[in-house]
mmCIF file of C-alpha atoms in Angstrom:
data_model
loop_
_atom_site.group_PDB
_atom_site.id
_atom_site.type_symbol
_atom_site.label_atom_id
_atom_site.label_comp_id
_atom_site.label_asym_id
_atom_site.label_seq_id
_atom_site.Cartn_x
_atom_site.Cartn_y
_atom_site.Cartn_z
ATOM 1 C CA GLY A 592 14.440 -3.247 15.761
ATOM 2 C CA ASP A 593 18.188 -3.957 16.299
ATOM 3 C CA ILE A 594 19.592 -4.027 19.990
ATOM 4 C CA ASP A 595 22.424 -1.411 20.131
ATOM 5 C CA SER A 596 25.558 -1.375 22.228
ATOM 6 C CA SER A 597 23.978 0.155 25.380
ATOM 7 C CA GLY A 598 21.353 -2.700 25.366
ATOM 8 C CA GLY A 599 18.610 -0.362 24.108
ATOM 9 C CA ILE A 600 16.553 -0.891 20.702
ATOM 10 C CA SER A 601 17.538 0.961 17.636
ATOM 11 C CA VAL A 602 14.818 1.889 15.072
ATOM 12 C CA THR A 603 15.680 3.089 12.002
ATOM 13 C CA ARG A 604 12.903 5.285 10.031
ATOM 14 C CA SER A 605 12.827 5.413 6.398
ATOM 15 C CA ALA A 606 11.557 8.631 4.052
ATOM 16 C CA CYS A 607 10.339 5.847 1.763
ATOM 17 C CA PRO A 608 6.548 5.174 1.780
ATOM 18 C CA ALA A 609 5.335 2.061 3.170
ATOM 19 C CA VAL A 610 3.421 0.118 0.425
ATOM 20 C CA ALA A 611 0.591 -2.109 1.239
ATOM 21 C CA VAL A 612 -2.796 -3.160 0.050
ATOM 22 C CA PRO A 613 -5.638 -1.662 1.994
ATOM 23 C CA ALA A 614 -8.115 -3.822 3.779
ATOM 24 C CA TYR A 615 -11.117 -5.357 1.646
ATOM 25 C CA THR A 616 -9.615 -3.740 -1.715
ATOM 26 C CA GLY A 617 -7.286 -6.869 -2.370
ATOM 27 C CA ASP A 618 -9.960 -9.076 -3.747
ATOM 28 C CA ILE A 619 -12.588 -8.733 -6.303
ATOM 29 C CA THR A 620 -15.714 -10.809 -7.187
ATOM 30 C CA VAL A 621 -17.253 -9.882 -10.771
ATOM 31 C CA PHE A 622 -20.755 -11.451 -11.276
ATOM 32 C CA ASP A 623 -22.586 -12.437 -14.504
ATOM 33 C CA PRO A 624 -25.302 -10.958 -14.807
ATOM 34 C CA ALA A 625 -23.597 -7.929 -13.093
ATOM 35 C CA GLU A 626 -26.711 -7.433 -10.740
ATOM 36 C CA ALA A 627 -26.637 -10.952 -9.427
ATOM 37 C CA ARG A 628 -25.280 -11.826 -5.993
ATOM 38 C CA ASP A 629 -25.623 -15.533 -5.770
ATOM 39 C CA ALA A 630 -22.810 -17.848 -5.783
ATOM 40 C CA SER A 631 -23.951 -19.435 -9.136
ATOM 41 C CA ALA A 632 -23.781 -16.089 -10.610
ATOM 42 C CA ILE A 633 -19.729 -15.642 -9.813
ATOM 43 C CA ASP A 634 -17.925 -14.859 -13.136
ATOM 44 C CA VAL A 635 -14.506 -14.058 -12.010
ATOM 45 C CA VAL A 636 -12.627 -13.911 -8.619
ATOM 46 C CA ALA A 637 -9.270 -12.178 -8.565
ATOM 47 C CA ALA A 638 -6.575 -11.143 -5.796
ATOM 48 C CA ILE A 639 -3.926 -8.875 -5.549
ATOM 49 C CA THR A 640 -0.722 -10.829 -4.028
ATOM 50 C CA ASN A 641 3.187 -10.881 -3.925
ATOM 51 C CA LEU A 642 3.460 -6.984 -3.221
ATOM 52 C CA ARG A 643 6.960 -6.018 -3.785
ATOM 53 C CA SER A 644 8.453 -2.304 -3.737
ATOM 54 C CA SER A 645 11.731 -0.495 -4.226
ATOM 55 C CA CYS A 646 12.456 3.020 -3.448
ATOM 56 C CA ALA A 647 14.863 5.794 -4.853
ATOM 57 C CA GLN A 648 15.704 9.240 -4.843
ATOM 58 C CA GLN A 649 15.375 11.258 -7.840
ATOM 59 C CA GLY A 650 16.369 15.036 -7.269
ATOM 60 C CA ALA A 651 14.049 16.424 -4.795
ATOM 61 C CA ASP A 652 11.708 13.448 -4.790
ATOM 62 C CA ILE A 653 11.386 10.016 -3.446
ATOM 63 C CA VAL A 654 9.853 7.412 -6.121
ATOM 64 C CA ALA A 655 8.365 4.359 -4.606
ATOM 65 C CA SER A 656 7.795 1.735 -7.321
ATOM 66 C CA ALA A 657 5.605 -1.405 -6.786
ATOM 67 C CA SER A 658 4.962 -4.723 -8.592
ATOM 68 C CA PHE A 659 2.323 -7.161 -7.914
ATOM 69 C CA ASP A 660 0.630 -10.215 -9.294
ATOM 70 C CA VAL A 661 -2.988 -10.505 -9.975
ATOM 71 C CA GLN A 662 -4.469 -14.245 -9.554
ATOM 72 C CA ALA A 663 -7.855 -15.244 -10.720
ATOM 73 C CA THR A 664 -10.247 -17.893 -11.434
ATOM 74 C CA ARG A 665 -13.198 -18.003 -13.533
ATOM 75 C CA ARG A 666 -16.408 -20.232 -13.406
ATOM 76 C CA GLN A 667 -16.102 -21.413 -17.124
ATOM 77 C CA GLY A 668 -13.281 -22.682 -18.716
ATOM 78 C CA ALA A 669 -14.775 -22.832 -22.117
ATOM 79 C CA GLY A 670 -13.126 -20.113 -24.731
ATOM 80 C CA ALA A 671 -10.087 -17.944 -24.740
ATOM 81 C CA ARG A 672 -10.977 -14.660 -22.896
ATOM 82 C CA GLN A 673 -9.626 -11.544 -21.565
ATOM 83 C CA VAL A 674 -10.954 -9.727 -18.379
ATOM 84 C CA ASP A 675 -9.930 -6.047 -17.586
ATOM 85 C CA LEU A 676 -10.018 -5.121 -13.859
ATOM 86 C CA PRO A 677 -9.689 -1.489 -12.615
ATOM 87 C CA TYR A 678 -7.093 -0.886 -9.720
ATOM 88 C CA PHE A 679 -5.978 2.404 -8.144
ATOM 89 C CA ALA A 680 -2.294 3.345 -6.800
ATOM 90 C CA THR A 681 -2.771 6.211 -4.295
ATOM 91 C CA VAL A 682 -0.135 8.102 -2.047
ATOM 92 C CA VAL A 683 -1.409 8.742 1.486
ATOM 93 C CA GLN A 684 0.152 11.103 4.090
ATOM 94 C CA GLY A 685 -0.126 10.495 7.762
ATOM 95 C CA GLY A 686 -2.843 7.838 7.132
ATOM 96 C CA ARG A 687 -5.644 10.312 6.430
ATOM 97 C CA VAL A 688 -4.654 12.724 3.481
ATOM 98 C CA VAL A 689 -4.719 11.484 -0.063
ATOM 99 C CA VAL A 690 -1.965 13.181 -1.865
ATOM 100 C CA SER A 691 -2.439 11.577 -5.170
ATOM 101 C CA LYS A 692 -4.713 8.898 -6.848
ATOM 102 C CA ARG A 693 -3.994 6.865 -10.110
ATOM 103 C CA LEU A 694 -6.078 4.548 -11.866
ATOM 104 C CA GLY A 695 -5.155 1.886 -14.113
ATOM 105 C CA THR A 696 -6.460 -1.299 -15.435
ATOM 106 C CA ILE A 697 -5.180 -4.884 -15.296
ATOM 107 C CA ARG A 698 -5.855 -7.437 -18.258
ATOM 108 C CA LEU A 699 -5.938 -11.287 -17.427
ATOM 109 C CA THR A 700 -5.856 -13.468 -20.337
ATOM 110 C CA PHE A 701 -7.496 -16.794 -19.745
ATOM 111 C CA ALA A 702 -6.503 -19.439 -22.112
ATOM 112 C CA ASP A 703 -9.179 -21.555 -23.863
ATOM 113 C CA GLY A 704 -10.097 -24.423 -21.092
ATOM 114 C CA GLN A 705 -8.042 -22.555 -18.370
ATOM 115 C CA THR A 706 -10.069 -21.567 -15.325
ATOM 116 C CA ARG A 707 -6.790 -19.841 -13.833
ATOM 117 C CA ALA A 708 -4.876 -16.697 -14.917
ATOM 118 C CA GLN A 709 -2.135 -14.496 -13.492
ATOM 119 C CA THR A 710 -0.571 -11.517 -14.803
ATOM 120 C CA ARG A 711 1.768 -8.750 -13.352
ATOM 121 C CA GLY A 712 1.253 -5.069 -12.603
ATOM 122 C CA THR A 713 3.003 -2.092 -11.617
ATOM 123 C CA ALA A 714 2.468 1.355 -9.574
ATOM 124 C CA THR A 715 4.517 4.232 -8.679
ATOM 125 C CA GLY A 716 4.308 6.871 -6.170
ATOM 126 C CA ILE A 717 6.350 10.066 -5.939
ATOM 127 C CA VAL A 718 6.851 11.982 -2.374
ATOM 128 C CA ASN A 719 8.433 15.226 -1.799
ATOM 129 C CA ARG A 720 11.615 14.335 0.127
ATOM 130 C CA ALA A 721 11.228 17.484 2.320
ATOM 131 C CA ALA A 722 7.768 16.450 3.230
ATOM 132 C CA ALA A 723 8.980 13.121 4.068
ATOM 133 C CA THR A 724 11.986 14.233 6.444
ATOM 134 C CA LEU A 725 11.553 14.903 10.053
ATOM 135 C CA PRO A 726 12.193 18.284 11.424
ATOM 136 C CA PRO A 727 15.759 18.410 13.137
ATOM 137 C CA GLU A 728 14.290 19.068 16.667
ATOM 138 C CA ILE A 729 11.801 16.245 16.408
ATOM 139 C CA GLU A 730 14.460 13.806 15.279
ATOM 140 C CA GLU A 731 16.972 14.874 18.164
ATOM 141 C CA ARG A 732 13.731 14.303 20.431
ATOM 142 C CA LEU A 733 13.168 10.667 19.001
ATOM 143 C CA THR A 734 17.033 9.813 19.045
ATOM 144 C CA ARG A 735 18.437 11.420 22.244
ATOM 145 C CA LYS A 736 20.020 8.924 24.318
ATOM 146 C CA ARG A 737 18.272 8.647 27.595
ATOM 147 C CA LYS A 738 19.770 7.335 30.893
ATOM 148 C CA ALA A 739 17.912 5.480 33.791
ATOM 149 C CA GLY A 740 16.926 7.761 36.381
ATOM 150 C CA ASP A 741 16.300 10.815 33.746
ATOM 151 C CA ALA A 742 12.896 12.241 34.254
ATOM 152 C CA ASP A 743 11.786 11.167 30.677
ATOM 153 C CA ALA A 744 13.757 8.192 30.524
ATOM 154 C CA ALA A 745 10.679 5.851 30.697
ATOM 155 C CA VAL A 746 8.457 7.986 28.641
ATOM 156 C CA ASP A 747 7.940 7.156 24.771
ATOM 157 C CA PRO A 748 8.897 10.244 22.946
ATOM 158 C CA LEU A 749 5.789 9.586 20.484
ATOM 159 C CA ALA A 750 3.352 9.962 23.735
ATOM 160 C CA ASN A 751 4.348 13.785 23.129
ATOM 161 C CA PRO A 752 1.225 14.884 20.933
ATOM 162 C CA ASP A 753 3.633 17.491 19.075
ATOM 163 C CA VAL A 754 6.250 14.511 18.371
ATOM 164 C CA ARG A 755 3.280 12.010 17.245
ATOM 165 C CA ALA A 756 1.937 14.869 14.862
ATOM 166 C CA ALA A 757 5.274 15.541 13.263
ATOM 167 C CA VAL A 758 6.106 11.970 12.499
ATOM 168 C CA GLN A 759 2.577 11.238 11.235
ATOM 169 C CA LYS A 760 2.918 14.264 9.064
ATOM 170 C CA ALA A 761 6.045 12.845 7.736
ATOM 171 C CA SER A 762 4.825 9.315 6.934
ATOM 172 C CA PHE A 763 3.623 8.153 3.500
ATOM 173 C CA GLU A 764 2.183 5.170 2.138
ATOM 174 C CA LEU A 765 1.651 3.925 -1.451
ATOM 175 C CA LEU A 766 -1.631 1.960 -1.478
ATOM 176 C CA ILE A 767 -2.808 -0.427 -4.183
ATOM 177 C CA GLY A 768 -5.896 -2.124 -4.562
ATOM 178 C CA PHE A 769 -8.837 -2.938 -6.896
ATOM 179 C CA GLN A 770 -11.145 0.140 -7.775
ATOM 180 C CA LEU A 771 -14.273 -1.041 -6.496
ATOM 181 C CA SER A 772 -17.722 -0.045 -7.133
ATOM 182 C CA GLU A 773 -20.144 0.860 -4.357
ATOM 183 C CA ALA A 774 -22.250 -2.674 -4.725
ATOM 184 C CA GLN A 775 -18.396 -4.366 -4.725
#
């Protein structure tokens, strides 16, 4: 989003996957008893927060690493207790195709008398660098200097279906969230 010397806007695309929490998977509510659904049966409520990521090239791959916090509250503060919550880390290509999915468990430890707990989790996604790199002809169409008066000067290159499809195919995301059941 920087303004370049010609007065245009310069956008830099990274081969690193975007890292995010998909909608509706960043929070979880656990009930006791499990089949209950009223407020008085809420046992533990947890949320994924403080998502941070880094990216590095390792040979022919791009490795995206993410860390996140899970903050939770429980209804009853009596007694020390550990709660295990399942989470997933999935690599998605083009916003639609699941490339890989890994499941993990995050453990929250509540001290006696405490209703709040926090812990840190990590996740990793690996993407082939060649798959995340735009073909040279597409990159040229996106970065080509346009001058006022050119036939396509005011047309966004992404309006072309071929260019849009190539960018989408080379775009990856590392998505992290709670592994929810159908009822959740």
